[in-house]
Amino acid sequence: MDATVPRETFDTAYDQGWAGWTIGQPQPVVAELERQGWFRGSVLDAGCGTGDNTVLLVGRGHDVLGIDFSDRAVDLARRNAETHDVPARFEVADALALDGAERFDTVVDSALFHVFGADDRARYVDVLHRVCRPGARVFVLALALTDEPTFGPRISDAAISDAFTDGWELEDLSGSGYRAVARGDNATELGVDSGSLVDLPAWLARLRRV
């Protein structure tokens, strides 16, 4: 990724119903992290989209704020929370410019980091350092640049490790999976029916703010 994906791409995807990251359920990796007990304290869901991960976490008793820079996404997330009768909090906010007083103990980034170009990745990491309390953990789930069939914006594992340097400890970075909906040409290339759920190669990083 040399340049950040423009905001209009996301709004159009929500308006036209082809947002492949909207799967109608939490990401399995996020659900597993919660099951393992990694979420603690005040949680930020950065780039929450339609809010499935936030709804899951709030439903399991966590204090979570979901943010997204797309008004359309936040509207859908609030409706999602109402449907599940979950008191989730969502705000329209730019993850590159968070400046509120709230501080977080855990951050989940499910497919946000990989939409940024290099300069914005650096800005984002600086913002996270500012809004995280010392000892906070950040979990980054990002589509992986590999030789496997896939689609969407992809990054190398080095893009993560190189961005989180000063003020961060990289505790783990390993191969993982990201669940998405394959449509049209993407589905054809993967050999599945359009509208199928697929698991794409991804990186999962666990970072600690020092």
JSON list of C-alpha atoms in Angstrom, two decimals:
[
{"chain": "A", "resi": 1, "resn": "MET", "atom": "CA", "xyz": [0.00, 0.00, 0.00]},
{"chain": "A", "resi": 2, "resn": "ASP", "atom": "CA", "xyz": [1.61, 3.22, -1.21]},
{"chain": "A", "resi": 3, "resn": "ALA", "atom": "CA", "xyz": [-1.39, 5.48, -0.65]},
{"chain": "A", "resi": 4, "resn": "THR", "atom": "CA", "xyz": [-4.27, 5.51, 1.81]},
{"chain": "A", "resi": 5, "resn": "VAL", "atom": "CA", "xyz": [-7.60, 4.22, 0.51]},
{"chain": "A", "resi": 6, "resn": "PRO", "atom": "CA", "xyz": [-9.86, 7.29, 0.13]},
{"chain": "A", "resi": 7, "resn": "ARG", "atom": "CA", "xyz": [-12.87, 7.74, 2.38]},
{"chain": "A", "resi": 8, "resn": "GLU", "atom": "CA", "xyz": [-15.21, 7.83, -0.62]},
{"chain": "A", "resi": 9, "resn": "THR", "atom": "CA", "xyz": [-14.37, 4.20, -1.37]},
{"chain": "A", "resi": 10, "resn": "PHE", "atom": "CA", "xyz": [-15.84, 3.11, 1.94]},
{"chain": "A", "resi": 11, "resn": "ASP", "atom": "CA", "xyz": [-18.96, 5.27, 1.69]},
{"chain": "A", "resi": 12, "resn": "THR", "atom": "CA", "xyz": [-19.63, 3.93, -1.81]},
{"chain": "A", "resi": 13, "resn": "ALA", "atom": "CA", "xyz": [-19.14, 0.36, -0.62]},
{"chain": "A", "resi": 14, "resn": "TYR", "atom": "CA", "xyz": [-21.72, 0.80, 2.14]},
{"chain": "A", "resi": 15, "resn": "ASP", "atom": "CA", "xyz": [-24.15, 2.62, -0.17]},
{"chain": "A", "resi": 16, "resn": "GLN", "atom": "CA", "xyz": [-23.91, 0.01, -2.93]},
{"chain": "A", "resi": 17, "resn": "GLY", "atom": "CA", "xyz": [-23.74, -3.03, -0.66]},
{"chain": "A", "resi": 18, "resn": "TRP", "atom": "CA", "xyz": [-20.39, -4.45, -1.76]},
{"chain": "A", "resi": 19, "resn": "ALA", "atom": "CA", "xyz": [-18.34, -3.92, 1.41]},
{"chain": "A", "resi": 20, "resn": "GLY", "atom": "CA", "xyz": [-16.51, -7.24, 1.60]},
{"chain": "A", "resi": 21, "resn": "TRP", "atom": "CA", "xyz": [-15.47, -6.60, 5.18]},
{"chain": "A", "resi": 22, "resn": "THR", "atom": "CA", "xyz": [-19.11, -6.51, 6.32]},
{"chain": "A", "resi": 23, "resn": "ILE", "atom": "CA", "xyz": [-19.83, -10.15, 7.11]},
{"chain": "A", "resi": 24, "resn": "GLY", "atom": "CA", "xyz": [-22.76, -9.94, 9.53]},
{"chain": "A", "resi": 25, "resn": "GLN", "atom": "CA", "xyz": [-20.75, -11.44, 12.38]},
{"chain": "A", "resi": 26, "resn": "PRO", "atom": "CA", "xyz": [-17.65, -10.65, 14.45]},
{"chain": "A", "resi": 27, "resn": "GLN", "atom": "CA", "xyz": [-14.27, -11.55, 13.07]},
{"chain": "A", "resi": 28, "resn": "PRO", "atom": "CA", "xyz": [-13.43, -15.05, 14.35]},
{"chain": "A", "resi": 29, "resn": "VAL", "atom": "CA", "xyz": [-9.96, -13.88, 15.39]},
{"chain": "A", "resi": 30, "resn": "VAL", "atom": "CA", "xyz": [-11.44, -11.10, 17.53]},
{"chain": "A", "resi": 31, "resn": "ALA", "atom": "CA", "xyz": [-13.88, -13.52, 19.13]},
{"chain": "A", "resi": 32, "resn": "GLU", "atom": "CA", "xyz": [-11.02, -15.88, 19.91]},
{"chain": "A", "resi": 33, "resn": "LEU", "atom": "CA", "xyz": [-8.91, -13.10, 21.44]},
{"chain": "A", "resi": 34, "resn": "GLU", "atom": "CA", "xyz": [-11.86, -12.25, 23.70]},
{"chain": "A", "resi": 35, "resn": "ARG", "atom": "CA", "xyz": [-12.28, -15.89, 24.67]},
{"chain": "A", "resi": 36, "resn": "GLN", "atom": "CA", "xyz": [-8.61, -16.01, 25.62]},
{"chain": "A", "resi": 37, "resn": "GLY", "atom": "CA", "xyz": [-9.04, -13.00, 27.93]},
{"chain": "A", "resi": 38, "resn": "TRP", "atom": "CA", "xyz": [-6.95, -10.43, 26.06]},
{"chain": "A", "resi": 39, "resn": "PHE", "atom": "CA", "xyz": [-9.46, -7.59, 26.29]},
{"chain": "A", "resi": 40, "resn": "ARG", "atom": "CA", "xyz": [-9.26, -5.57, 29.48]},
{"chain": "A", "resi": 41, "resn": "GLY", "atom": "CA", "xyz": [-10.19, -2.12, 30.72]},
{"chain": "A", "resi": 42, "resn": "SER", "atom": "CA", "xyz": [-11.39, 0.49, 28.28]},
{"chain": "A", "resi": 43, "resn": "VAL", "atom": "CA", "xyz": [-11.39, -0.83, 24.70]},
{"chain": "A", "resi": 44, "resn": "LEU", "atom": "CA", "xyz": [-11.15, 1.07, 21.41]},
{"chain": "A", "resi": 45, "resn": "ASP", "atom": "CA", "xyz": [-12.46, -0.59, 18.23]},
{"chain": "A", "resi": 46, "resn": "ALA", "atom": "CA", "xyz": [-10.61, 1.47, 15.62]},
{"chain": "A", "resi": 47, "resn": "GLY", "atom": "CA", "xyz": [-12.31, 1.45, 12.24]},
{"chain": "A", "resi": 48, "resn": "CYS", "atom": "CA", "xyz": [-15.32, -0.40, 13.63]},
{"chain": "A", "resi": 49, "resn": "GLY", "atom": "CA", "xyz": [-17.30, -0.50, 10.38]},
{"chain": "A", "resi": 50, "resn": "THR", "atom": "CA", "xyz": [-20.79, -1.83, 11.02]},
{"chain": "A", "resi": 51, "resn": "GLY", "atom": "CA", "xyz": [-19.86, -2.64, 14.60]},
{"chain": "A", "resi": 52, "resn": "ASP", "atom": "CA", "xyz": [-19.95, -6.44, 14.76]},
{"chain": "A", "resi": 53, "resn": "ASN", "atom": "CA", "xyz": [-16.79, -6.66, 16.88]},
{"chain": "A", "resi": 54, "resn": "THR", "atom": "CA", "xyz": [-17.93, -3.88, 19.20]},
{"chain": "A", "resi": 55, "resn": "VAL", "atom": "CA", "xyz": [-21.34, -5.49, 19.64]},
{"chain": "A", "resi": 56, "resn": "LEU", "atom": "CA", "xyz": [-19.70, -8.81, 20.52]},
{"chain": "A", "resi": 57, "resn": "LEU", "atom": "CA", "xyz": [-17.36, -7.25, 23.08]},
{"chain": "A", "resi": 58, "resn": "VAL", "atom": "CA", "xyz": [-19.99, -5.08, 24.74]},
{"chain": "A", "resi": 59, "resn": "GLY", "atom": "CA", "xyz": [-22.31, -8.07, 24.89]},
{"chain": "A", "resi": 60, "resn": "ARG", "atom": "CA", "xyz": [-19.61, -9.91, 26.82]},
{"chain": "A", "resi": 61, "resn": "GLY", "atom": "CA", "xyz": [-19.26, -7.14, 29.35]},
{"chain": "A", "resi": 62, "resn": "HIS", "atom": "CA", "xyz": [-16.47, -4.97, 27.98]},
{"chain": "A", "resi": 63, "resn": "ASP", "atom": "CA", "xyz": [-16.40, -1.17, 27.93]},
{"chain": "A", "resi": 64, "resn": "VAL", "atom": "CA", "xyz": [-15.91, -0.41, 24.23]},
{"chain": "A", "resi": 65, "resn": "LEU", "atom": "CA", "xyz": [-15.94, 2.66, 22.00]},
{"chain": "A", "resi": 66, "resn": "GLY", "atom": "CA", "xyz": [-16.26, 1.93, 18.29]},
{"chain": "A", "resi": 67, "resn": "ILE", "atom": "CA", "xyz": [-15.07, 4.65, 15.91]},
{"chain": "A", "resi": 68, "resn": "ASP", "atom": "CA", "xyz": [-15.16, 5.01, 12.15]},
{"chain": "A", "resi": 69, "resn": "PHE", "atom": "CA", "xyz": [-14.66, 7.97, 9.84]},
{"chain": "A", "resi": 70, "resn": "SER", "atom": "CA", "xyz": [-17.63, 6.93, 7.72]},
{"chain": "A", "resi": 71, "resn": "ASP", "atom": "CA", "xyz": [-20.96, 8.36, 8.83]},
{"chain": "A", "resi": 72, "resn": "ARG", "atom": "CA", "xyz": [-22.68, 5.56, 6.95]},
{"chain": "A", "resi": 73, "resn": "ALA", "atom": "CA", "xyz": [-20.73, 2.91, 8.84]},
{"chain": "A", "resi": 74, "resn": "VAL", "atom": "CA", "xyz": [-21.54, 4.43, 12.22]},
{"chain": "A", "resi": 75, "resn": "ASP", "atom": "CA", "xyz": [-25.24, 4.67, 11.35]},
{"chain": "A", "resi": 76, "resn": "LEU", "atom": "CA", "xyz": [-25.23, 0.98, 10.45]},
{"chain": "A", "resi": 77, "resn": "ALA", "atom": "CA", "xyz": [-23.28, 0.12, 13.61]},
{"chain": "A", "resi": 78, "resn": "ARG", "atom": "CA", "xyz": [-25.81, 1.87, 15.81]},
{"chain": "A", "resi": 79, "resn": "ARG", "atom": "CA", "xyz": [-28.65, 0.00, 14.12]},
{"chain": "A", "resi": 80, "resn": "ASN", "atom": "CA", "xyz": [-26.68, -3.22, 14.61]},
{"chain": "A", "resi": 81, "resn": "ALA", "atom": "CA", "xyz": [-26.38, -2.55, 18.34]},
{"chain": "A", "resi": 82, "resn": "GLU", "atom": "CA", "xyz": [-30.10, -1.79, 18.60]},
{"chain": "A", "resi": 83, "resn": "THR", "atom": "CA", "xyz": [-30.94, -5.03, 16.79]},
{"chain": "A", "resi": 84, "resn": "HIS", "atom": "CA", "xyz": [-28.84, -6.99, 19.29]},
{"chain": "A", "resi": 85, "resn": "ASP", "atom": "CA", "xyz": [-30.12, -4.91, 22.24]},
{"chain": "A", "resi": 86, "resn": "VAL", "atom": "CA", "xyz": [-26.56, -4.02, 23.22]},
{"chain": "A", "resi": 87, "resn": "PRO", "atom": "CA", "xyz": [-25.67, -0.59, 24.69]},
{"chain": "A", "resi": 88, "resn": "ALA", "atom": "CA", "xyz": [-22.66, -0.08, 22.44]},
{"chain": "A", "resi": 89, "resn": "ARG", "atom": "CA", "xyz": [-21.06, 3.34, 21.93]},
{"chain": "A", "resi": 90, "resn": "PHE", "atom": "CA", "xyz": [-20.14, 4.51, 18.43]},
{"chain": "A", "resi": 91, "resn": "GLU", "atom": "CA", "xyz": [-18.69, 7.80, 17.23]},
{"chain": "A", "resi": 92, "resn": "VAL", "atom": "CA", "xyz": [-17.77, 9.25, 13.87]},
{"chain": "A", "resi": 93, "resn": "ALA", "atom": "CA", "xyz": [-14.06, 9.94, 14.28]},
{"chain": "A", "resi": 94, "resn": "ASP", "atom": "CA", "xyz": [-10.88, 9.92, 12.22]},
{"chain": "A", "resi": 95, "resn": "ALA", "atom": "CA", "xyz": [-8.36, 7.43, 13.63]},
{"chain": "A", "resi": 96, "resn": "LEU", "atom": "CA", "xyz": [-5.59, 9.66, 12.32]},
{"chain": "A", "resi": 97, "resn": "ALA", "atom": "CA", "xyz": [-6.75, 12.62, 14.42]},
{"chain": "A", "resi": 98, "resn": "LEU", "atom": "CA", "xyz": [-8.06, 11.41, 17.76]},
{"chain": "A", "resi": 99, "resn": "ASP", "atom": "CA", "xyz": [-7.64, 14.15, 20.34]},
{"chain": "A", "resi": 100, "resn": "GLY", "atom": "CA", "xyz": [-10.21, 13.47, 23.05]},
{"chain": "A", "resi": 101, "resn": "ALA", "atom": "CA", "xyz": [-9.51, 12.91, 26.72]},
{"chain": "A", "resi": 102, "resn": "GLU", "atom": "CA", "xyz": [-10.49, 9.23, 26.71]},
{"chain": "A", "resi": 103, "resn": "ARG", "atom": "CA", "xyz": [-7.63, 6.76, 27.12]},
{"chain": "A", "resi": 104, "resn": "PHE", "atom": "CA", "xyz": [-7.64, 3.04, 26.37]},
{"chain": "A", "resi": 105, "resn": "ASP", "atom": "CA", "xyz": [-6.22, -0.17, 27.79]},
{"chain": "A", "resi": 106, "resn": "THR", "atom": "CA", "xyz": [-6.89, -2.30, 24.70]},
{"chain": "A", "resi": 107, "resn": "VAL", "atom": "CA", "xyz": [-7.24, -1.46, 21.02]},
{"chain": "A", "resi": 108, "resn": "VAL", "atom": "CA", "xyz": [-8.58, -3.79, 18.36]},
{"chain": "A", "resi": 109, "resn": "ASP", "atom": "CA", "xyz": [-7.76, -2.86, 14.77]},
{"chain": "A", "resi": 110, "resn": "SER", "atom": "CA", "xyz": [-9.59, -5.26, 12.48]},
{"chain": "A", "resi": 111, "resn": "ALA", "atom": "CA", "xyz": [-8.64, -4.36, 8.89]},
{"chain": "A", "resi": 112, "resn": "LEU", "atom": "CA", "xyz": [-7.91, -0.67, 9.42]},
{"chain": "A", "resi": 113, "resn": "PHE", "atom": "CA", "xyz": [-4.11, -0.51, 9.48]},
{"chain": "A", "resi": 114, "resn": "HIS", "atom": "CA", "xyz": [-3.76, -2.03, 6.01]},
{"chain": "A", "resi": 115, "resn": "VAL", "atom": "CA", "xyz": [-5.80, 0.74, 4.32]},
{"chain": "A", "resi": 116, "resn": "PHE", "atom": "CA", "xyz": [-3.15, 3.36, 5.19]},
{"chain": "A", "resi": 117, "resn": "GLY", "atom": "CA", "xyz": [-0.20, 4.39, 3.09]},
{"chain": "A", "resi": 118, "resn": "ALA", "atom": "CA", "xyz": [3.19, 4.56, 4.79]},
{"chain": "A", "resi": 119, "resn": "ASP", "atom": "CA", "xyz": [2.92, 8.18, 5.96]},
{"chain": "A", "resi": 120, "resn": "ASP", "atom": "CA", "xyz": [-0.53, 7.65, 7.43]},
{"chain": "A", "resi": 121, "resn": "ARG", "atom": "CA", "xyz": [0.59, 4.44, 9.13]},
{"chain": "A", "resi": 122, "resn": "ALA", "atom": "CA", "xyz": [3.16, 6.51, 11.00]},
{"chain": "A", "resi": 123, "resn": "ARG", "atom": "CA", "xyz": [0.53, 9.11, 11.94]},
{"chain": "A", "resi": 124, "resn": "TYR", "atom": "CA", "xyz": [-1.84, 6.39, 13.11]},
{"chain": "A", "resi": 125, "resn": "VAL", "atom": "CA", "xyz": [0.78, 4.75, 15.32]},
{"chain": "A", "resi": 126, "resn": "ASP", "atom": "CA", "xyz": [1.56, 8.12, 16.91]},
{"chain": "A", "resi": 127, "resn": "VAL", "atom": "CA", "xyz": [-2.14, 8.66, 17.61]},
{"chain": "A", "resi": 128, "resn": "LEU", "atom": "CA", "xyz": [-2.46, 5.22, 19.17]},
{"chain": "A", "resi": 129, "resn": "HIS", "atom": "CA", "xyz": [0.50, 5.90, 21.43]},
{"chain": "A", "resi": 130, "resn": "ARG", "atom": "CA", "xyz": [-1.17, 9.11, 22.59]},
{"chain": "A", "resi": 131, "resn": "VAL", "atom": "CA", "xyz": [-4.58, 7.57, 23.32]},
{"chain": "A", "resi": 132, "resn": "CYS", "atom": "CA", "xyz": [-3.28, 4.35, 24.93]},
{"chain": "A", "resi": 133, "resn": "ARG", "atom": "CA", "xyz": [-2.34, 4.10, 28.56]},
{"chain": "A", "resi": 134, "resn": "PRO", "atom": "CA", "xyz": [1.12, 2.69, 29.40]},
{"chain": "A", "resi": 135, "resn": "GLY", "atom": "CA", "xyz": [0.93, -1.10, 29.19]},
{"chain": "A", "resi": 136, "resn": "ALA", "atom": "CA", "xyz": [-2.06, -1.03, 26.83]},
{"chain": "A", "resi": 137, "resn": "ARG", "atom": "CA", "xyz": [-2.17, -3.68, 24.15]},
{"chain": "A", "resi": 138, "resn": "VAL", "atom": "CA", "xyz": [-3.02, -3.13, 20.50]},
{"chain": "A", "resi": 139, "resn": "PHE", "atom": "CA", "xyz": [-4.15, -6.00, 18.28]},
{"chain": "A", "resi": 140, "resn": "VAL", "atom": "CA", "xyz": [-3.72, -5.45, 14.54]},
{"chain": "A", "resi": 141, "resn": "LEU", "atom": "CA", "xyz": [-5.43, -7.83, 12.12]},
{"chain": "A", "resi": 142, "resn": "ALA", "atom": "CA", "xyz": [-4.38, -6.89, 8.58]},
{"chain": "A", "resi": 143, "resn": "LEU", "atom": "CA", "xyz": [-4.59, -8.53, 5.17]},
{"chain": "A", "resi": 144, "resn": "ALA", "atom": "CA", "xyz": [-1.26, -10.12, 4.30]},
{"chain": "A", "resi": 145, "resn": "LEU", "atom": "CA", "xyz": [0.83, -9.58, 1.18]},
{"chain": "A", "resi": 146, "resn": "THR", "atom": "CA", "xyz": [1.50, -13.19, 0.21]},
{"chain": "A", "resi": 147, "resn": "ASP", "atom": "CA", "xyz": [1.45, -15.42, -2.87]},
{"chain": "A", "resi": 148, "resn": "GLU", "atom": "CA", "xyz": [-1.91, -16.91, -1.83]},
{"chain": "A", "resi": 149, "resn": "PRO", "atom": "CA", "xyz": [-5.12, -16.00, -3.71]},
{"chain": "A", "resi": 150, "resn": "THR", "atom": "CA", "xyz": [-6.74, -13.04, -1.98]},
{"chain": "A", "resi": 151, "resn": "PHE", "atom": "CA", "xyz": [-8.14, -9.55, -2.55]},
{"chain": "A", "resi": 152, "resn": "GLY", "atom": "CA", "xyz": [-8.23, -6.15, -0.89]},
{"chain": "A", "resi": 153, "resn": "PRO", "atom": "CA", "xyz": [-5.41, -3.89, 0.32]},
{"chain": "A", "resi": 154, "resn": "ARG", "atom": "CA", "xyz": [-2.48, -5.98, 1.55]},
{"chain": "A", "resi": 155, "resn": "ILE", "atom": "CA", "xyz": [0.70, -5.27, 3.46]},
{"chain": "A", "resi": 156, "resn": "SER", "atom": "CA", "xyz": [3.87, -7.11, 4.45]},
{"chain": "A", "resi": 157, "resn": "ASP", "atom": "CA", "xyz": [4.55, -8.13, 8.02]},
{"chain": "A", "resi": 158, "resn": "ALA", "atom": "CA", "xyz": [7.44, -5.63, 7.96]},
{"chain": "A", "resi": 159, "resn": "ALA", "atom": "CA", "xyz": [4.94, -2.80, 7.42]},
{"chain": "A", "resi": 160, "resn": "ILE", "atom": "CA", "xyz": [3.62, -3.55, 10.89]},
{"chain": "A", "resi": 161, "resn": "SER", "atom": "CA", "xyz": [6.90, -4.16, 12.68]},
{"chain": "A", "resi": 162, "resn": "ASP", "atom": "CA", "xyz": [8.54, -1.13, 11.06]},
{"chain": "A", "resi": 163, "resn": "ALA", "atom": "CA", "xyz": [5.66, 1.18, 12.06]},
{"chain": "A", "resi": 164, "resn": "PHE", "atom": "CA", "xyz": [5.46, 0.17, 15.71]},
{"chain": "A", "resi": 165, "resn": "THR", "atom": "CA", "xyz": [8.97, 0.95, 16.95]},
{"chain": "A", "resi": 166, "resn": "ASP", "atom": "CA", "xyz": [9.63, 3.76, 19.44]},
{"chain": "A", "resi": 167, "resn": "GLY", "atom": "CA", "xyz": [7.29, 3.48, 22.40]},
{"chain": "A", "resi": 168, "resn": "TRP", "atom": "CA", "xyz": [6.10, 0.00, 21.47]},
{"chain": "A", "resi": 169, "resn": "GLU", "atom": "CA", "xyz": [7.01, -3.61, 22.17]},
{"chain": "A", "resi": 170, "resn": "LEU", "atom": "CA", "xyz": [6.09, -6.11, 19.48]},
{"chain": "A", "resi": 171, "resn": "GLU", "atom": "CA", "xyz": [5.02, -9.13, 21.51]},
{"chain": "A", "resi": 172, "resn": "ASP", "atom": "CA", "xyz": [3.86, -11.32, 18.63]},
{"chain": "A", "resi": 173, "resn": "LEU", "atom": "CA", "xyz": [3.40, -11.15, 14.86]},
{"chain": "A", "resi": 174, "resn": "SER", "atom": "CA", "xyz": [2.15, -14.23, 13.08]},
{"chain": "A", "resi": 175, "resn": "GLY", "atom": "CA", "xyz": [0.07, -15.48, 10.19]},
{"chain": "A", "resi": 176, "resn": "SER", "atom": "CA", "xyz": [-3.65, -15.50, 10.73]},
{"chain": "A", "resi": 177, "resn": "GLY", "atom": "CA", "xyz": [-6.90, -15.20, 8.77]},
{"chain": "A", "resi": 178, "resn": "TYR", "atom": "CA", "xyz": [-9.44, -12.51, 7.98]},
{"chain": "A", "resi": 179, "resn": "ARG", "atom": "CA", "xyz": [-13.02, -13.44, 7.11]},
{"chain": "A", "resi": 180, "resn": "ALA", "atom": "CA", "xyz": [-14.61, -11.52, 4.23]},
{"chain": "A", "resi": 181, "resn": "VAL", "atom": "CA", "xyz": [-17.32, -11.77, 1.60]},
{"chain": "A", "resi": 182, "resn": "ALA", "atom": "CA", "xyz": [-16.09, -12.55, -1.92]},
{"chain": "A", "resi": 183, "resn": "ARG", "atom": "CA", "xyz": [-18.17, -11.06, -4.72]},
{"chain": "A", "resi": 184, "resn": "GLY", "atom": "CA", "xyz": [-17.92, -10.83, -8.49]},
{"chain": "A", "resi": 185, "resn": "ASP", "atom": "CA", "xyz": [-14.41, -11.18, -9.90]},
{"chain": "A", "resi": 186, "resn": "ASN", "atom": "CA", "xyz": [-12.96, -11.76, -6.44]},
{"chain": "A", "resi": 187, "resn": "ALA", "atom": "CA", "xyz": [-15.24, -14.76, -5.96]},
{"chain": "A", "resi": 188, "resn": "THR", "atom": "CA", "xyz": [-14.39, -16.08, -9.42]},
{"chain": "A", "resi": 189, "resn": "GLU", "atom": "CA", "xyz": [-10.66, -15.85, -8.75]},
{"chain": "A", "resi": 190, "resn": "LEU", "atom": "CA", "xyz": [-11.10, -17.75, -5.49]},
{"chain": "A", "resi": 191, "resn": "GLY", "atom": "CA", "xyz": [-13.32, -20.36, -7.11]},
{"chain": "A", "resi": 192, "resn": "VAL", "atom": "CA", "xyz": [-16.36, -19.71, -4.90]},
{"chain": "A", "resi": 193, "resn": "ASP", "atom": "CA", "xyz": [-19.89, -18.47, -5.47]},
{"chain": "A", "resi": 194, "resn": "SER", "atom": "CA", "xyz": [-20.40, -14.72, -5.30]},
{"chain": "A", "resi": 195, "resn": "GLY", "atom": "CA", "xyz": [-21.44, -13.77, -1.78]},
{"chain": "A", "resi": 196, "resn": "SER", "atom": "CA", "xyz": [-19.50, -16.58, -0.11]},
{"chain": "A", "resi": 197, "resn": "LEU", "atom": "CA", "xyz": [-17.62, -16.12, 3.13]},
{"chain": "A", "resi": 198, "resn": "VAL", "atom": "CA", "xyz": [-13.91, -16.74, 2.68]},
{"chain": "A", "resi": 199, "resn": "ASP", "atom": "CA", "xyz": [-10.90, -16.65, 5.00]},
{"chain": "A", "resi": 200, "resn": "LEU", "atom": "CA", "xyz": [-8.11, -14.54, 3.56]},
{"chain": "A", "resi": 201, "resn": "PRO", "atom": "CA", "xyz": [-4.44, -14.63, 4.61]},
{"chain": "A", "resi": 202, "resn": "ALA", "atom": "CA", "xyz": [-3.72, -12.04, 7.27]},
{"chain": "A", "resi": 203, "resn": "TRP", "atom": "CA", "xyz": [-1.25, -10.94, 9.90]},
{"chain": "A", "resi": 204, "resn": "LEU", "atom": "CA", "xyz": [-2.12, -10.75, 13.58]},
{"chain": "A", "resi": 205, "resn": "ALA", "atom": "CA", "xyz": [0.13, -8.53, 15.66]},
{"chain": "A", "resi": 206, "resn": "ARG", "atom": "CA", "xyz": [0.07, -8.03, 19.42]},
{"chain": "A", "resi": 207, "resn": "LEU", "atom": "CA", "xyz": [1.79, -4.84, 20.55]},
{"chain": "A", "resi": 208, "resn": "ARG", "atom": "CA", "xyz": [2.28, -3.30, 23.98]},
{"chain": "A", "resi": 209, "resn": "ARG", "atom": "CA", "xyz": [2.48, 0.43, 24.55]},
{"chain": "A", "resi": 210, "resn": "VAL", "atom": "CA", "xyz": [5.51, 1.23, 26.73]}
]
